Tab-separated table of C-alpha atoms and ligand atoms in Angstrom:
chain	number	residue	atom	x	y	z
A	1	MET	CA	-6.483	-29.275	13.011
A	2	SER	CA	-6.633	-26.593	10.319
A	3	LYS	CA	-4.462	-26.719	7.232
A	4	VAL	CA	-0.911	-25.357	7.413
A	5	TYR	CA	0.013	-23.327	4.330
A	6	LYS	CA	3.474	-23.360	2.769
A	7	LEU	CA	4.568	-19.810	2.014
A	8	ALA	CA	7.548	-18.263	0.221
A	9	ILE	CA	9.035	-14.784	0.415
A	10	ILE	CA	10.621	-13.172	-2.646
A	11	GLY	CA	12.731	-10.128	-1.714
A	12	CYS	CA	14.189	-10.317	1.803
A	13	GLY	CA	14.816	-6.618	2.472
A	14	GLY	CA	13.223	-3.936	4.644
A	15	ILE	CA	9.517	-4.687	4.329
A	16	ALA	CA	9.959	-8.466	4.365
A	17	ASN	CA	11.865	-8.284	7.659
A	18	GLY	CA	9.911	-5.340	9.064
A	19	LYS	CA	6.377	-6.533	8.349
A	20	HIS	CA	5.780	-9.855	6.574
A	21	LEU	CA	8.144	-12.199	8.384
A	22	PRO	CA	7.521	-11.132	12.004
A	23	SER	CA	3.741	-11.205	11.517
A	24	LEU	CA	3.589	-14.382	9.430
A	25	SER	CA	5.757	-16.193	11.924
A	26	LYS	CA	3.105	-15.596	14.613
A	27	LEU	CA	0.518	-17.568	12.627
A	28	ASN	CA	0.262	-21.229	13.440
A	29	ASN	CA	-1.274	-22.115	10.077
A	30	VAL	CA	1.691	-20.860	7.996
A	31	ASP	CA	5.134	-22.366	7.437
A	32	ILE	CA	7.641	-20.124	5.678
A	33	VAL	CA	9.448	-22.685	3.562
A	34	ALA	CA	11.356	-20.699	0.922
A	35	PHE	CA	13.264	-17.421	0.777
A	36	CYS	CA	14.587	-15.691	-2.336
A	37	ASP	CA	16.771	-12.627	-2.781
A	38	ILE	CA	19.255	-11.669	-5.481
A	39	VAL	CA	21.577	-10.973	-2.543
A	40	GLU	CA	21.899	-14.520	-1.209
A	41	GLU	CA	22.968	-13.565	2.333
A	42	ARG	CA	19.684	-11.704	2.831
A	43	ALA	CA	17.686	-14.803	1.950
A	44	THR	CA	19.916	-17.018	4.109
A	45	GLU	CA	19.644	-14.678	7.072
A	46	ALA	CA	15.847	-14.438	6.827
A	47	ALA	CA	15.585	-18.229	6.443
A	48	SER	CA	17.657	-18.826	9.548
A	49	LYS	CA	15.517	-16.422	11.557
A	50	TYR	CA	12.029	-17.174	10.256
A	51	GLY	CA	12.230	-20.353	8.177
A	52	ALA	CA	10.463	-23.618	8.906
A	53	GLU	CA	12.669	-26.670	9.304
A	54	GLY	CA	14.443	-27.400	6.017
A	55	ALA	CA	13.558	-23.976	4.527
A	56	ARG	CA	15.194	-23.436	1.160
A	57	VAL	CA	17.117	-20.417	-0.125
A	58	TYR	CA	17.048	-19.159	-3.735
A	59	THR	CA	18.575	-16.305	-5.714
A	60	ASP	CA	16.339	-16.881	-8.749
A	61	TYR	CA	12.598	-16.629	-8.154
A	62	THR	CA	11.774	-18.743	-11.217
A	63	GLU	CA	13.482	-21.684	-9.510
A	64	LEU	CA	11.519	-21.122	-6.314
A	65	LEU	CA	8.243	-21.085	-8.258
A	66	LYS	CA	8.941	-24.592	-9.585
A	67	ASP	CA	8.320	-25.983	-6.094
A	68	SER	CA	4.736	-27.174	-6.375
A	69	SER	CA	4.372	-27.561	-2.615
A	70	ILE	CA	4.490	-23.744	-2.186
A	71	GLU	CA	0.936	-22.392	-2.069
A	72	ILE	CA	1.414	-18.712	-1.233
A	73	VAL	CA	4.060	-16.225	-2.386
A	74	HIS	CA	4.741	-12.759	-0.966
A	75	VAL	CA	6.465	-10.376	-3.373
A	76	CYS	CA	8.608	-7.883	-1.450
A	77	THR	CA	10.927	-6.651	-4.207
A	78	PRO	CA	11.203	-3.120	-5.659
A	79	ASN	CA	8.212	-1.823	-7.638
A	80	ASP	CA	9.469	-2.643	-11.138
A	81	SER	CA	9.421	-6.394	-10.504
A	82	HIS	CA	6.070	-6.735	-8.681
A	83	ALA	CA	4.179	-7.487	-11.902
A	84	ASP	CA	6.494	-10.048	-13.503
A	85	ILE	CA	7.090	-11.958	-10.275
A	86	SER	CA	3.433	-11.874	-9.204
A	87	ILE	CA	2.185	-12.994	-12.626
A	88	ALA	CA	4.728	-15.832	-12.773
A	89	ALA	CA	3.674	-16.914	-9.272
A	90	LEU	CA	-0.038	-16.809	-10.143
A	91	GLU	CA	0.643	-18.791	-13.330
A	92	ALA	CA	2.536	-21.319	-11.187
A	93	GLY	CA	-0.639	-21.792	-9.151
A	94	LYS	CA	0.266	-19.732	-6.073
A	95	HIS	CA	-1.825	-17.145	-4.214
A	96	VAL	CA	0.053	-13.841	-4.162
A	97	MET	CA	0.465	-10.877	-1.872
A	98	SER	CA	2.440	-8.157	-3.645
A	99	GLU	CA	3.835	-5.228	-1.740
A	100	LYS	CA	2.451	-1.800	-2.555
A	101	PRO	CA	2.180	-0.151	-4.997
A	102	MET	CA	0.593	-2.942	-7.016
A	103	ALA	CA	3.022	-2.261	-9.880
A	104	LYS	CA	5.205	0.403	-11.420
A	105	THR	CA	2.635	1.193	-14.125
A	106	ALA	CA	-1.128	0.864	-14.511
A	107	HIS	CA	-0.507	-1.402	-17.507
A	108	ASP	CA	1.457	-3.803	-15.299
A	109	ALA	CA	-1.197	-3.617	-12.571
A	110	LYS	CA	-3.807	-4.547	-15.194
A	111	ARG	CA	-1.692	-7.524	-16.288
A	112	MET	CA	-1.583	-8.692	-12.659
A	113	LEU	CA	-5.340	-8.325	-12.297
A	114	GLU	CA	-5.904	-10.295	-15.497
A	115	ALA	CA	-3.505	-13.036	-14.356
A	116	ALA	CA	-5.432	-13.394	-11.096
A	117	GLU	CA	-8.713	-13.632	-13.001
A	118	ARG	CA	-7.240	-16.092	-15.517
A	119	THR	CA	-5.703	-18.416	-12.950
A	120	GLY	CA	-8.427	-18.146	-10.315
A	121	LYS	CA	-5.736	-17.596	-7.683
A	122	LYS	CA	-6.023	-14.876	-5.060
A	123	LEU	CA	-4.063	-11.654	-5.386
A	124	THR	CA	-3.807	-8.883	-2.817
A	125	VAL	CA	-1.623	-5.820	-2.274
A	126	GLY	CA	0.110	-4.766	0.962
A	127	TYR	CA	-1.997	-1.739	1.887
A	128	ASN	CA	-1.407	-2.305	5.609
A	129	ASN	CA	-2.807	1.080	6.700
A	130	ARG	CA	-6.312	-0.272	6.224
A	131	PHE	CA	-5.678	-2.533	9.234
A	132	ARG	CA	-4.951	0.238	11.770
A	133	SER	CA	-7.604	0.613	14.437
A	134	ASP	CA	-8.469	4.188	13.366
A	135	SER	CA	-8.890	3.048	9.744
A	136	LEU	CA	-11.060	0.086	10.703
A	137	HIS	CA	-13.271	2.250	12.876
A	138	LEU	CA	-13.603	4.928	10.218
A	139	LYS	CA	-14.492	2.288	7.637
A	140	ALA	CA	-17.298	1.100	9.918
A	141	VAL	CA	-18.489	4.702	10.328
A	142	CYS	CA	-18.492	5.200	6.543
A	143	GLU	CA	-20.315	1.924	5.947
A	144	SER	CA	-22.988	2.865	8.477
A	145	GLY	CA	-23.871	5.889	6.352
A	146	GLU	CA	-23.175	8.264	9.247
A	147	LEU	CA	-21.225	10.635	7.003
A	148	GLY	CA	-23.827	10.555	4.224
A	149	ASP	CA	-22.616	11.068	0.682
A	150	ILE	CA	-18.846	11.768	0.833
A	151	TYR	CA	-18.233	14.348	-1.887
A	152	PHE	CA	-14.886	15.823	-0.796
A	153	ALA	CA	-11.802	14.117	0.622
A	154	LYS	CA	-8.156	14.834	1.219
A	155	ALA	CA	-5.499	12.125	1.067
A	156	HIS	CA	-2.450	13.072	3.145
A	157	ALA	CA	1.091	11.764	2.630
A	158	ILE	CA	3.363	14.608	3.674
A	159	ARG	CA	6.784	14.393	5.314
A	160	ARG	CA	8.891	17.429	6.098
A	161	ARG	CA	12.224	15.639	5.562
A	162	ALA	CA	12.050	11.842	5.434
A	163	VAL	CA	13.476	10.713	2.114
A	164	PRO	CA	14.146	6.932	2.055
A	165	THR	CA	17.822	6.677	1.144
A	166	TRP	CA	18.253	2.878	1.214
A	167	GLY	CA	17.528	0.432	-1.612
A	168	VAL	CA	16.231	1.904	-4.870
A	169	PHE	CA	13.551	4.321	-3.639
A	170	LEU	CA	15.131	7.288	-5.444
A	171	ASP	CA	15.519	5.444	-8.747
A	172	GLU	CA	12.830	6.366	-11.287
A	173	GLU	CA	13.537	3.308	-13.424
A	174	LYS	CA	13.114	0.820	-10.557
A	175	GLN	CA	10.296	2.510	-8.660
A	176	GLY	CA	8.320	4.416	-11.286
A	177	GLY	CA	8.200	7.508	-9.085
A	178	GLY	CA	8.907	9.007	-5.666
A	179	PRO	CA	6.625	9.944	-2.768
A	180	LEU	CA	3.453	9.761	-4.858
A	181	ILE	CA	3.863	6.086	-5.745
A	182	ASP	CA	5.572	5.291	-2.423
A	183	ILE	CA	3.404	6.929	0.250
A	184	GLY	CA	0.727	8.763	-1.764
A	185	THR	CA	-0.398	5.276	-2.765
A	186	HIS	CA	-1.289	4.395	0.864
A	187	ALA	CA	-3.205	7.647	1.425
A	188	LEU	CA	-5.137	7.269	-1.819
A	189	ASP	CA	-5.934	3.613	-1.151
A	190	LEU	CA	-7.280	4.511	2.268
A	191	THR	CA	-9.370	7.394	0.915
A	192	LEU	CA	-10.962	5.398	-1.922
A	193	TRP	CA	-11.701	2.544	0.489
A	194	MET	CA	-13.450	4.878	2.933
A	195	MET	CA	-15.460	6.465	0.125
A	196	ASP	CA	-16.044	3.069	-1.495
A	197	ASN	CA	-15.685	4.908	-4.763
A	198	TYR	CA	-13.521	3.364	-7.493
A	199	LYS	CA	-14.722	5.321	-10.503
A	200	PRO	CA	-12.293	8.169	-11.300
A	201	LYS	CA	-13.236	10.452	-14.185
A	202	VAL	CA	-10.572	13.117	-14.512
A	203	VAL	CA	-7.183	13.747	-12.896
A	204	LEU	CA	-4.972	16.823	-12.757
A	205	GLY	CA	-1.507	16.599	-11.231
A	206	THR	CA	1.752	18.381	-10.554
A	207	ALA	CA	5.151	16.969	-9.590
A	208	TYR	CA	8.240	18.770	-8.310
A	209	HIS	CA	11.980	18.167	-8.156
A	210	LYS	CA	12.618	21.210	-5.973
A	211	LEU	CA	14.677	19.828	-3.060
A	212	SER	CA	16.071	16.630	-4.562
A	213	GLN	CA	19.250	18.256	-5.859
A	214	ARG	CA	20.230	19.725	-2.479
A	215	GLU	CA	23.608	18.629	-1.082
A	216	ASN	CA	23.883	17.618	2.600
A	217	ALA	CA	20.180	18.087	3.170
A	218	ALA	CA	18.627	17.546	6.567
A	219	ASN	CA	16.867	14.195	6.463
A	220	ALA	CA	15.535	11.618	8.920
A	221	TRP	CA	17.693	8.924	7.303
A	222	GLY	CA	20.744	11.089	6.581
A	223	PRO	CA	21.498	13.196	3.511
A	224	TRP	CA	20.532	11.786	0.131
A	225	ASP	CA	22.743	11.596	-2.926
A	226	PRO	CA	21.369	14.200	-5.397
A	227	ALA	CA	22.865	12.293	-8.350
A	228	LYS	CA	20.738	9.245	-7.476
A	229	PHE	CA	17.545	11.214	-6.772
A	230	THR	CA	15.785	10.854	-10.130
A	231	VAL	CA	12.188	10.693	-8.825
A	232	GLU	CA	10.040	13.666	-7.784
A	233	ASP	CA	10.314	14.988	-4.211
A	234	SER	CA	6.646	16.115	-4.113
A	235	ALA	CA	3.524	15.487	-6.159
A	236	PHE	CA	-0.046	16.679	-5.828
A	237	GLY	CA	-3.255	15.681	-7.537
A	238	MET	CA	-6.885	16.538	-7.899
A	239	ILE	CA	-9.182	13.681	-8.788
A	240	VAL	CA	-12.799	14.109	-9.835
A	241	MET	CA	-14.860	10.953	-9.650
A	242	GLU	CA	-17.683	9.935	-12.008
A	243	ASP	CA	-20.281	10.835	-9.367
A	244	GLY	CA	-18.764	14.329	-9.018
A	245	ALA	CA	-16.836	13.725	-5.759
A	246	THR	CA	-13.437	15.444	-5.464
A	247	ILE	CA	-10.252	14.079	-3.885
A	248	SER	CA	-7.219	16.228	-3.204
A	249	LEU	CA	-4.054	14.137	-2.870
A	250	GLU	CA	-0.838	15.550	-1.423
A	251	SER	CA	2.422	13.628	-1.221
A	252	SER	CA	5.970	14.600	-0.360
A	253	TRP	CA	9.118	13.203	1.212
A	254	ALA	CA	10.563	16.695	1.659
A	255	LEU	CA	8.355	19.750	1.941
A	256	ASN	CA	8.789	22.947	3.907
A	257	THR	CA	5.736	22.581	6.095
A	258	LEU	CA	4.924	21.792	9.704
A	259	GLU	CA	1.717	20.052	8.658
A	260	VAL	CA	3.029	16.548	8.291
A	261	ASP	CA	0.801	13.511	8.137
A	262	GLU	CA	0.967	10.237	6.377
A	263	ALA	CA	-1.490	7.538	5.304
A	264	LYS	CA	-4.416	9.562	6.625
A	265	CYS	CA	-7.503	11.043	5.062
A	266	THR	CA	-10.050	13.736	5.758
A	267	LEU	CA	-13.591	13.105	4.608
A	268	SER	CA	-16.519	15.483	4.122
A	269	GLY	CA	-19.985	14.072	3.569
A	270	THR	CA	-23.513	15.437	3.486
A	271	GLU	CA	-24.242	14.215	7.048
A	272	GLY	CA	-20.844	14.583	8.690
A	273	GLY	CA	-17.115	14.536	8.310
A	274	ALA	CA	-14.099	12.680	9.631
A	275	ASP	CA	-10.572	13.735	10.331
A	276	MET	CA	-7.755	11.263	11.018
A	277	LYS	CA	-5.221	13.926	11.978
A	278	ASN	CA	-4.456	14.067	15.728
A	279	GLY	CA	-6.548	11.006	16.470
A	280	LEU	CA	-9.814	10.074	14.813
A	281	ARG	CA	-12.508	12.734	15.024
A	282	ILE	CA	-16.002	12.647	13.621
A	283	ASN	CA	-17.767	15.953	13.102
A	284	GLY	CA	-21.351	16.855	12.298
A	285	GLU	CA	-24.420	18.874	13.093
A	286	LYS	CA	-27.247	17.974	15.498
A	287	HIS	CA	-30.180	20.031	16.765
A	288	SER	CA	-28.780	23.128	14.996
A	289	ARG	CA	-25.385	22.796	16.691
A	290	LEU	CA	-22.049	21.529	15.461
A	291	PHE	CA	-20.397	18.660	17.309
A	292	THR	CA	-17.071	16.840	17.227
A	293	THR	CA	-16.516	13.376	18.687
A	294	ASP	CA	-13.067	12.111	19.606
A	295	VAL	CA	-13.025	8.377	19.074
A	296	ASP	CA	-11.363	6.437	21.901
A	297	LEU	CA	-9.383	3.741	20.122
A	298	SER	CA	-7.820	2.341	23.270
A	299	ALA	CA	-10.459	-0.329	23.772
A	300	GLY	CA	-13.031	-2.298	21.856
A	301	GLY	CA	-12.889	-3.303	18.258
A	302	VAL	CA	-14.745	-3.735	15.053
A	303	ALA	CA	-16.563	-7.038	15.287
A	304	PHE	CA	-16.543	-7.910	11.614
A	305	TYR	CA	-12.763	-7.614	11.451
A	306	GLU	CA	-12.080	-9.602	14.606
A	307	GLY	CA	-9.911	-7.724	17.001
A	308	SER	CA	-8.809	-4.304	15.858
A	309	SER	CA	-6.581	-4.101	18.920
A	310	GLU	CA	-4.020	-6.283	17.130
A	311	ASN	CA	-0.942	-4.883	15.484
A	312	PRO	CA	-2.029	-3.825	11.936
A	313	ALA	CA	0.565	-6.035	10.219
A	314	ASP	CA	-0.508	-9.067	12.271
A	315	LEU	CA	-4.113	-8.422	11.320
A	316	GLU	CA	-3.231	-7.874	7.662
A	317	MET	CA	-1.457	-11.235	7.475
A	318	LYS	CA	-4.071	-13.073	9.507
A	319	LEU	CA	-6.970	-11.854	7.362
A	320	TRP	CA	-5.100	-12.580	4.115
A	321	ILE	CA	-4.457	-16.190	5.102
A	322	LYS	CA	-8.047	-16.450	6.356
A	323	ALA	CA	-9.337	-15.246	2.959
A	324	ILE	CA	-7.344	-18.048	1.310
A	325	ASP	CA	-8.491	-20.596	3.869
A	326	GLU	CA	-12.161	-19.650	3.599
A	327	ASP	CA	-12.031	-18.843	-0.115
A	328	THR	CA	-13.351	-15.311	0.336
A	329	GLU	CA	-12.219	-12.003	-1.172
A	330	PRO	CA	-9.150	-10.479	0.461
A	331	VAL	CA	-9.715	-7.143	2.239
A	332	VAL	CA	-7.571	-5.441	-0.440
A	333	THR	CA	-8.820	-6.616	-3.824
A	334	PRO	CA	-6.680	-6.370	-6.975
A	335	GLN	CA	-9.485	-4.430	-8.676
A	336	GLN	CA	-9.226	-1.716	-5.999
A	337	ALA	CA	-5.414	-1.637	-6.109
A	338	PHE	CA	-5.531	-1.319	-9.897
A	339	VAL	CA	-7.651	1.845	-9.652
A	340	VAL	CA	-5.079	3.320	-7.226
A	341	SER	CA	-2.333	2.604	-9.803
A	342	GLN	CA	-4.432	4.099	-12.586
A	343	ILE	CA	-4.941	7.359	-10.684
A	344	LEU	CA	-1.268	7.653	-9.633
A	345	GLU	CA	-0.151	7.164	-13.217
A	346	ALA	CA	-2.647	9.785	-14.401
A	347	ILE	CA	-1.200	12.279	-11.886
A	348	TYR	CA	2.307	11.643	-13.264
A	349	GLU	CA	1.067	11.966	-16.827
A	350	SER	CA	-0.815	15.168	-16.097
A	351	ALA	CA	2.268	16.583	-14.321
A	352	LYS	CA	4.327	15.921	-17.473
A	353	THR	CA	1.864	17.224	-20.033
A	354	GLY	CA	0.243	19.998	-18.013
A	355	LYS	CA	-3.125	18.642	-19.097
A	356	ALA	CA	-5.954	16.897	-17.312
A	357	VAL	CA	-6.163	13.150	-17.892
A	358	TYR	CA	-9.613	11.657	-18.594
A	359	LEU	CA	-9.850	8.029	-17.514
B	1	LIG	N1	3.608	-1.565	2.985
B	1	LIG	C1	4.470	-0.616	3.288
B	1	LIG	O1	4.184	0.272	4.065
B	1	LIG	C2	5.844	-0.663	2.684
B	1	LIG	C3	6.936	-0.120	3.351
B	1	LIG	C4	8.201	-0.214	2.764
B	1	LIG	C5	8.330	-0.777	1.501
B	1	LIG	N2	7.241	-1.274	0.852
B	1	LIG	C6	7.362	-1.830	-0.507
B	1	LIG	O2	8.117	-3.032	-0.455
B	1	LIG	C7	8.916	-3.144	-1.625
B	1	LIG	C8	10.368	-3.364	-1.183
B	1	LIG	O3	10.773	-2.292	-0.364
B	1	LIG	P1	11.899	-2.494	0.770
B	1	LIG	O4	11.872	-1.296	1.610
B	1	LIG	O5	11.750	-3.816	1.392
B	1	LIG	O6	13.197	-2.458	-0.163
B	1	LIG	P2	14.586	-3.157	0.118
B	1	LIG	O7	15.515	-2.608	-0.891
B	1	LIG	O8	14.929	-3.048	1.558
B	1	LIG	O9	14.315	-4.723	-0.184
B	1	LIG	C9	14.052	-5.236	-1.471
B	1	LIG	C10	14.793	-6.567	-1.589
B	1	LIG	O10	14.432	-7.189	-2.819
B	1	LIG	C11	15.598	-7.805	-3.356
B	1	LIG	N3	15.371	-7.999	-4.777
B	1	LIG	C12	15.395	-7.092	-5.773
B	1	LIG	N4	15.073	-7.655	-6.940
B	1	LIG	C13	14.843	-8.963	-6.687
B	1	LIG	C14	14.462	-10.085	-7.490
B	1	LIG	N5	14.261	-9.963	-8.803
B	1	LIG	N6	14.337	-11.289	-6.889
B	1	LIG	C15	14.541	-11.442	-5.567
B	1	LIG	N7	14.894	-10.420	-4.747
B	1	LIG	C16	15.031	-9.211	-5.305
B	1	LIG	C17	16.708	-6.834	-3.005
B	1	LIG	O11	17.979	-7.439	-3.074
B	1	LIG	C18	16.312	-6.412	-1.595
B	1	LIG	O12	16.891	-7.247	-0.601
B	1	LIG	C19	8.702	-1.870	-2.434
B	1	LIG	O13	7.804	-2.123	-3.469
B	1	LIG	C20	8.103	-0.907	-1.441
B	1	LIG	O14	7.206	0.025	-2.028
B	1	LIG	C21	6.013	-1.246	1.421
């Protein structure tokens, strides 16, 4: 029988209950033995629903980390605490999955990366969009070389009106930013992964607070409180990579547009292109004619990722635990997630100064 890992969850809010706990509880080689939240009832409730027998509840994560039987920790707290909690967990000898974005600042993301290297423990970041069947197929297409050299890409993270009004999403101090760091981060992660290009050279960005001060605004989750909305409502960036490739990143929680799309990318290479909007389409040129292929994602899978038909969150958790079990690199490496943080921070900096940021 394979080893059963003891896992703890720190932060028992939306993403813990929406993604981590339901998917982890399907794995037969994981026991969720400890739950921590500064709001005790949230930890107690999650423990009663998902906890192994005798699961413990904490309100202070430093106490939880003292339990040497815990081998894996998932950090599901707001952005400003990802770094401190993850580093403390790594130092305590645990493998860590931090929710996205890796950290509030690139400096903090770097500290996390260094802690993982120092301790030899595994660190990954919750970029779950990589585990969707369209993403997995497109990754295989990119790896096959079918698109050639990808020299232009768009990273899409645009909502017309879907501002998250719960928790601390609108709080600059806690989150480090708005839609760019919240959903732009997924689109950028996906784009860099497809391009397999982690060498940014120069970044130019803009950020807007145009709709955030609106009273009684239309919104998927009900009107927001303008007084609490201290982050940007939209941010855009242009990233030029060392090899000359260009990425255009667009992110918004509230933009007057009908072209909405989230955690998707469009790729243009020398041999072909790919478009994730309205299903996955590959486009190219053959025998002096243009062609477009609609990929049927309803059946089949990507062999090297074992079963792309699974729910993305289930696959994300399964492959993370497998990486620990087999001592291999996680699908999302901390080095990759750090570059995402570096670029996002450069967009914010450029938006403030009006100048390009050279990395
Ligand atoms: N992967 C995704 O697609 C995705 C989706 C949503 C959120 N997230 C990320 O997950 C994180 C949390 O978001 P959420 O929507 O779950 O927020 P949330 O507010 O619903 O939950 C956060 C929880 O953390 C608790 N908490 C705060 N500080 C704590 C601390 N020091 N120790 C223990 N508990 C603490 C809060 O009380 C709360 O219950 C954010 O970083 C967010 O970016 C990722």
